[in-house]
Short mmCIF file of C-alpha atoms in Angstrom, two decimals:
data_model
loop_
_atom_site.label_atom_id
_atom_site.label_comp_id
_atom_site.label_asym_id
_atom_site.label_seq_id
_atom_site.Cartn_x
_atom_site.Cartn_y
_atom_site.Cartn_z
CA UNK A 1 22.68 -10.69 16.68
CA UNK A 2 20.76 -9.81 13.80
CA UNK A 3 17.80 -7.36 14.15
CA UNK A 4 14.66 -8.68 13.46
CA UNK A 5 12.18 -6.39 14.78
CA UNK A 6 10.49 -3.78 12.44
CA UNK A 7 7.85 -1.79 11.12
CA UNK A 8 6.03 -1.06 7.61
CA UNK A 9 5.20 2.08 5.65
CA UNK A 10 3.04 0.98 3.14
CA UNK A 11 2.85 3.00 0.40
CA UNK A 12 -0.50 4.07 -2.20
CA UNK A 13 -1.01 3.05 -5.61
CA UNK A 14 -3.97 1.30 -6.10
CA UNK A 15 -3.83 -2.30 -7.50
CA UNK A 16 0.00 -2.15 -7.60
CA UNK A 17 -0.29 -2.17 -4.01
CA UNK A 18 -0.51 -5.74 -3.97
CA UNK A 19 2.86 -6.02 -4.44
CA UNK A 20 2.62 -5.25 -0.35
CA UNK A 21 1.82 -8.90 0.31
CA UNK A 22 4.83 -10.65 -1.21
CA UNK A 23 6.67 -8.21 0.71
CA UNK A 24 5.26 -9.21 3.90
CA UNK A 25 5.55 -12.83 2.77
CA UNK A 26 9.12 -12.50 2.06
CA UNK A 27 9.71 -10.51 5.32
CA UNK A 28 7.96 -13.66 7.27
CA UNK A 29 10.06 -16.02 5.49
CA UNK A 30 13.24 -14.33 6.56
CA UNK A 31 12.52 -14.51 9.95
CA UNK A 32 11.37 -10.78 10.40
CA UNK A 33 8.91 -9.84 12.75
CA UNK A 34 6.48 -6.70 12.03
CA UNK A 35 6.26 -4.57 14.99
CA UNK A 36 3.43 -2.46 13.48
CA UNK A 37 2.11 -0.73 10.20
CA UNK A 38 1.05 2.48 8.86
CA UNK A 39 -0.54 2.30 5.38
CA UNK A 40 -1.66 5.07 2.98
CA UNK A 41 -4.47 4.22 0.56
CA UNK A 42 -3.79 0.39 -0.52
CA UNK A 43 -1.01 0.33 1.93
CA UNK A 44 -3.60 0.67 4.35
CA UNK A 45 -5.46 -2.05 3.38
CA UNK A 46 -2.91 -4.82 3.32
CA UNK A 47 -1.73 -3.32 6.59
CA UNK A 48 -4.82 -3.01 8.04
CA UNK A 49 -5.81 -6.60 7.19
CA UNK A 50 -2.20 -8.15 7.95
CA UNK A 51 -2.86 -5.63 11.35
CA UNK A 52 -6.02 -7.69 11.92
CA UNK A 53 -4.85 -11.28 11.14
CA UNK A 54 -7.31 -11.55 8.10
CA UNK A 55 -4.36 -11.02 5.57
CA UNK A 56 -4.54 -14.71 4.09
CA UNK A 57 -8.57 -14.37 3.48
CA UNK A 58 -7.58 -11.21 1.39
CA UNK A 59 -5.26 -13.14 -0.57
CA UNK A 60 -8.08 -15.62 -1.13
CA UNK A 61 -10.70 -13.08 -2.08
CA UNK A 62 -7.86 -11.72 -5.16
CA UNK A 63 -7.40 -15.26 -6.21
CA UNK A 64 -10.55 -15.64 -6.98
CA UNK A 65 -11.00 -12.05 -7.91
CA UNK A 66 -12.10 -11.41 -12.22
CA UNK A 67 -12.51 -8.34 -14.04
CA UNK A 68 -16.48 -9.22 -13.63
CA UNK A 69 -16.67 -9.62 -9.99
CA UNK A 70 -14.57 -6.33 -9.36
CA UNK A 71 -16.63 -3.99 -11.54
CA UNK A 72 -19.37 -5.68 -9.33
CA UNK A 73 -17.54 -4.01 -5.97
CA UNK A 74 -17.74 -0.70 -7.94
CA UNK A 75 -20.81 1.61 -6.70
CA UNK A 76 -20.85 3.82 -9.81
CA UNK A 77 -22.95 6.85 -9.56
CA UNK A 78 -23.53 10.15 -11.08
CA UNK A 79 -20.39 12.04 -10.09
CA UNK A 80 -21.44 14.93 -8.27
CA UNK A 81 -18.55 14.07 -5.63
CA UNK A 82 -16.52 10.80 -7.47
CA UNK A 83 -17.84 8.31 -9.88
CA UNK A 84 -18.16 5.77 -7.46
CA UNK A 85 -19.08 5.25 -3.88
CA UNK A 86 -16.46 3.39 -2.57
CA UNK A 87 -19.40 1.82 0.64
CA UNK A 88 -18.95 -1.88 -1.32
CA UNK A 89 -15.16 -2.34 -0.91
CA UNK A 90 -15.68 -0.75 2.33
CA UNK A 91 -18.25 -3.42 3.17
CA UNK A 92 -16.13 -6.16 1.88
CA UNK A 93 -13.05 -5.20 3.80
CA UNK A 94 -15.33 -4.93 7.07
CA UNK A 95 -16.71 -9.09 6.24
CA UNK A 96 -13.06 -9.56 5.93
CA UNK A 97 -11.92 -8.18 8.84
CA UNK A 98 -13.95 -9.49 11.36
CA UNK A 99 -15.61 -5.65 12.06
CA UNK A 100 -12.96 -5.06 13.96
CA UNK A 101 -11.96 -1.75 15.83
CA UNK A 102 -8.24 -0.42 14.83
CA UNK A 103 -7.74 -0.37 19.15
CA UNK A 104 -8.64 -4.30 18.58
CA UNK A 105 -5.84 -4.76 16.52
CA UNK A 106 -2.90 -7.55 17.84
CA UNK A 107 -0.38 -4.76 16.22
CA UNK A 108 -0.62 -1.52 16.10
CA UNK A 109 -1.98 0.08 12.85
CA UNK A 110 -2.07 3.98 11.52
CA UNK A 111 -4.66 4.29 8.25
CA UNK A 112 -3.10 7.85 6.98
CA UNK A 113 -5.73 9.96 5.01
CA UNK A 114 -5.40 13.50 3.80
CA UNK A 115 -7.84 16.49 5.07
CA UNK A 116 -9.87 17.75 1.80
CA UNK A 117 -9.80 21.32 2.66
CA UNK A 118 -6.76 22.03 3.91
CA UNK A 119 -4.89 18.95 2.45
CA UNK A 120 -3.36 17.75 5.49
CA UNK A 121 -2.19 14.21 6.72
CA UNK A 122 -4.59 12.53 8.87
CA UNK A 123 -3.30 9.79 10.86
CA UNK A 124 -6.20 7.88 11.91
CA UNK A 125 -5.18 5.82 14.79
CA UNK A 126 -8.91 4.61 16.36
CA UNK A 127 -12.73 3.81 15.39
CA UNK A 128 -13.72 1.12 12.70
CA UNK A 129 -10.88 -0.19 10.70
CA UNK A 130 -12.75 -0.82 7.33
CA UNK A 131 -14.03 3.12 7.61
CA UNK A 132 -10.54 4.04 8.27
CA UNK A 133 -9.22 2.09 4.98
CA UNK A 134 -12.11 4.07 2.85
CA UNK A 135 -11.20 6.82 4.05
CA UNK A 136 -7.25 6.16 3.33
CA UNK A 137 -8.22 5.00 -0.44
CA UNK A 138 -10.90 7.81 -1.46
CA UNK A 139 -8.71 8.73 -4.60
CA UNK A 140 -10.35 12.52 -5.80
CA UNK A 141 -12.62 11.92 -8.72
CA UNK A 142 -13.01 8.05 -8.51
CA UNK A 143 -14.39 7.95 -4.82
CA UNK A 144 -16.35 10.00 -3.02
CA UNK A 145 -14.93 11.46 0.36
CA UNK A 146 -15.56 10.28 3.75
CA UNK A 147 -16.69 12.41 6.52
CA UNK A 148 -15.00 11.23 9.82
CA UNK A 149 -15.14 13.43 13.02
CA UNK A 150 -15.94 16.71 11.40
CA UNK A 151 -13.85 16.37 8.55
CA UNK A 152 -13.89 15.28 4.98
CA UNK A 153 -10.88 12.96 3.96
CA UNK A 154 -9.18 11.66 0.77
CA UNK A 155 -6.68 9.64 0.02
CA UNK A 156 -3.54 9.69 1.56
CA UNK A 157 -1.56 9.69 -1.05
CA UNK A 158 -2.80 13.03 -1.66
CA UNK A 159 0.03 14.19 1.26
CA UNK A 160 1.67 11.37 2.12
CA UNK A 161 2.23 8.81 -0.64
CA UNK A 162 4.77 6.62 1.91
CA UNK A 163 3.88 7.22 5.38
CA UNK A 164 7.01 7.15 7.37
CA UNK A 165 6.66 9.62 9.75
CA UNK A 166 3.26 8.12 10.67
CA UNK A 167 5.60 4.65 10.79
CA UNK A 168 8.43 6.32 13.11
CA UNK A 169 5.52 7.63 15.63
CA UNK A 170 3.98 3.56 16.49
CA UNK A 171 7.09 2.84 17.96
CA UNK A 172 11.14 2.51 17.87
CA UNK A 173 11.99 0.31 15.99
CA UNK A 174 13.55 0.31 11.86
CA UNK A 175 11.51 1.66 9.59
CA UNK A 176 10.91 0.11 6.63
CA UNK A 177 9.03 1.61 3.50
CA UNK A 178 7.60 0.27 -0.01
CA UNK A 179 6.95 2.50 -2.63
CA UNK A 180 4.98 1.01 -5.34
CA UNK A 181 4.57 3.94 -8.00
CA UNK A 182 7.92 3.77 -9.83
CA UNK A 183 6.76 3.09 -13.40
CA UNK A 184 10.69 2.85 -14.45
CA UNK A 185 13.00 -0.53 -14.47
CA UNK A 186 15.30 -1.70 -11.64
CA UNK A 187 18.27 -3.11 -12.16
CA UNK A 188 16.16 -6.06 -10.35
CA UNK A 189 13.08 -5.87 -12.03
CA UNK A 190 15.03 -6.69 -15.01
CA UNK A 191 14.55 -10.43 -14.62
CA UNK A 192 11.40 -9.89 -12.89
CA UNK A 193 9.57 -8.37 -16.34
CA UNK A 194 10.91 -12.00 -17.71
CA UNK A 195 7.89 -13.23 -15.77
CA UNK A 196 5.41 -10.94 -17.82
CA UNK A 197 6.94 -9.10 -20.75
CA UNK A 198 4.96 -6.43 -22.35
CA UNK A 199 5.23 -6.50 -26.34
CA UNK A 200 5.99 -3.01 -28.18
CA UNK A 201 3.14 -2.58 -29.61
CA UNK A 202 1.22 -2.68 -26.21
CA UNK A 203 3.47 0.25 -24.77
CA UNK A 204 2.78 2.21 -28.29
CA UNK A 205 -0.48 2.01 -28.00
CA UNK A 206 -3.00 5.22 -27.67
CA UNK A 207 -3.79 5.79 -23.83
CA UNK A 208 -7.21 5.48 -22.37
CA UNK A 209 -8.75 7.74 -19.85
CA UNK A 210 -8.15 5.47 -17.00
CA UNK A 211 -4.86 4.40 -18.17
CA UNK A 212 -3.92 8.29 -18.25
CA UNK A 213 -5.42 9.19 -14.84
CA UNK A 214 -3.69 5.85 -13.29
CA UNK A 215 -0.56 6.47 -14.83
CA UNK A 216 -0.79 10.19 -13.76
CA UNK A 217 -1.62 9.85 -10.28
CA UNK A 218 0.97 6.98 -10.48
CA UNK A 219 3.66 9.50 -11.51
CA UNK A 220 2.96 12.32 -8.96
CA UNK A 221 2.81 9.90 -6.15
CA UNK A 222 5.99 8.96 -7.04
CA UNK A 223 7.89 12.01 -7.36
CA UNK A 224 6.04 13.33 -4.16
CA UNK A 225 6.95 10.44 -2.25
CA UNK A 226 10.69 10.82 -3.45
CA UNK A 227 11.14 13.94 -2.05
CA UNK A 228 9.30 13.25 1.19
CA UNK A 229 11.66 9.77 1.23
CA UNK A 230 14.75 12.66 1.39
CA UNK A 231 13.39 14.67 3.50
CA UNK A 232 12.24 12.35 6.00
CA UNK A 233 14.25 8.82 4.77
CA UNK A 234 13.16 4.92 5.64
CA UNK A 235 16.23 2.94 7.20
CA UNK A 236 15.28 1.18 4.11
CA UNK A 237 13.22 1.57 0.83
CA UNK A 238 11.87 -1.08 -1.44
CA UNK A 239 10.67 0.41 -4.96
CA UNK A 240 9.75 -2.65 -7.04
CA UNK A 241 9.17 -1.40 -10.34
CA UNK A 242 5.34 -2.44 -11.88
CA UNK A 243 5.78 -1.15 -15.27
CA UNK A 244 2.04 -1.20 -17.24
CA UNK A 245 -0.02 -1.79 -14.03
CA UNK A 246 -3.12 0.46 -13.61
CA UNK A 247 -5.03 1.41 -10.33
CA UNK A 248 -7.62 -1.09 -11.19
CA UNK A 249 -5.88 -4.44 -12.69
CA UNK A 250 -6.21 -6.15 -9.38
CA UNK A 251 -6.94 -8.93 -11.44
CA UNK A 252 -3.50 -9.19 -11.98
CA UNK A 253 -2.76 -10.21 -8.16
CA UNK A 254 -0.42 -13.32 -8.67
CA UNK A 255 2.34 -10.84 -10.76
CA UNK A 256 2.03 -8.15 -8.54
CA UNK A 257 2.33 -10.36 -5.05
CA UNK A 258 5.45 -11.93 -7.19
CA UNK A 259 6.79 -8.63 -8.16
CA UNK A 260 6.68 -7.78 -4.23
CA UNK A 261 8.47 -10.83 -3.24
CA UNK A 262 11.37 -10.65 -5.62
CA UNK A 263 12.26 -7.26 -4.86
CA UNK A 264 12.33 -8.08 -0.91
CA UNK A 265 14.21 -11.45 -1.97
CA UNK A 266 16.53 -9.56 -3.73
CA UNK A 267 17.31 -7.00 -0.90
CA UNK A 268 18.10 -9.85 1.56
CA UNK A 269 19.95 -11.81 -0.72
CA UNK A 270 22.29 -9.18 -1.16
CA UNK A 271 22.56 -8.34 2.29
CA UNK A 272 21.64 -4.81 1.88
CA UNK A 273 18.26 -4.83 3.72
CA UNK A 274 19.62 -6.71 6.69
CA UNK A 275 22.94 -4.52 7.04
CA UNK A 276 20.41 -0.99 7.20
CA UNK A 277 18.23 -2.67 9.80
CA UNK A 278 20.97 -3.11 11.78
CA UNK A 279 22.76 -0.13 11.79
CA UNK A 280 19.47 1.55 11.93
CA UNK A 281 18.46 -0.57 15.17
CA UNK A 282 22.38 0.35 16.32
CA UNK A 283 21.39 4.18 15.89
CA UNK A 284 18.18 3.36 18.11
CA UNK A 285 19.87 1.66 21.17
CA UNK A 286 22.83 4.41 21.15
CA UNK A 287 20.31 7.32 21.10
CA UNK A 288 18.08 5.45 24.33
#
């Protein structure tokens, strides 16, 4: 019998994120059933909503979501600690959410931020669930940190860019992770880039601050969580590739929840996906 049961690390990266809902989509299509979720940064966020049951309204907040109405959700300030706030999302995703407590949750749901001074993962496991996703996507510079029990947290992608150790610990099931940072060009995403080319002259273009601090933070997310992926591997890894997406082009949701589907599509088409679950649920039973 095929395995069916498993659970999400949801990786950082800002808009591309999004690709985390066609993923899930896909994964309910196929028949899979998600036995719980730890996020980091946008990870958390479609975890934490999917966690709470509100992951449809979310979908219907970014289809309605313009370049306009997002700068609106951005608290700029002078930045003394980031240039913006970060309290308006935060309120947003509590509306959405119901106001719900992560102990609430129907499945079980780890928000992993990263303690400021010392830089350590923080797996935050109780207390308000929109707080906890602030705290998860306080990226240094753009948001201001979040004090939470004593201590000052960031983003998790700061230590943990794919949080599959905090996946493993929910319970025993096959892990499976996305990692949305790789800026290169699956043999996959090949087709996929069909869907949205980007013209030469685009990609020659001078970069902009933003575009160099996305694609930055982009690049060292990725190559941090690579190494963490070989130290401490997924029974499976999706890496669709979102060439030319910034942290901020959530207004781009319909690609990027397409660009999450395919890949997972792909992966069960082929049979690979479903043949690591297995063996990884195999591993499981022989080691209780």
């Amino acid at each position: 019998m095929k395995q069916r049961d498993i659970i999400l690390a949801l990786g950082g990266g800002g808009a591309r994120g999004i690709a985390h809902v066609g993923v899930i989509r896909a994964l309910e299509n196929a028949g899979y059933r998600i036995r719980g979720i730890a996020g980091t940064s946008i990870g958390s966020i479609i975890g934490g909503l999917y966690c709470a049951g509100q992951l449809s309204q979310y979908e219907e907040f970014l289809d309605q979501l313009d370049i306009g109405r997002f700068a609106r959700l951005l608290d700029l300030r002078i930045p003394t600690r980031g240039l913006m706030g970060g309290h308006r999302i935060e309120t947003l995703l509590r509306q959405i959410s119901g106001s719900k407590k992560i102990v609430e949750l129907n499945t079980p749901f780890i928000s992993v931020a990263t303690e400021l001074t010392e830089g350590l993962e923080v797996r935050i496991t109780n207390g308000d669930l929109a707080q906890a996703m602030h705290a998860s996507y306080a990226i240094p510079g753009f948001f201001t940190p979040v004090l939470m029990d004593g201590q000052w947290l960031v983003d998790g992608g700061v230590s943990t860019p794919v949080p599959v150790l905090a996946a493993r610990s929910i319970d025993n099931y096959p892990v499976l992770a996305v990692n949305v940072n790789s800026s290169g060009q699956s043999a996959v995403n090949k087709a996929f880039e069909a869907l949205a080319p980007s013209s030469e002259s685009d990609t020659a273009k001078d970069p902009k601050l933003f575009t160099t601090l996305s694609d930055s933070i982009a690049h060292l997310q990725f190559h941090l969580a690579s190494f963490q992926l070989k130290a401490h591997p997924a029974d499976y890894a999706l890496i669709p590739a979102l060439r030319g997406v910034g942290l901020f082009d959530f207004q781009r949701s319909d690609e990027l929840i397409e660009a999450g589907r395919y890949v997972t599509e792909a992966a069960l088409h082929s049979g690979e996906l479903q043949l690591a679950i297995d063996d990884a649920a195999h591993r499981i039973a022989m080691a209780d």
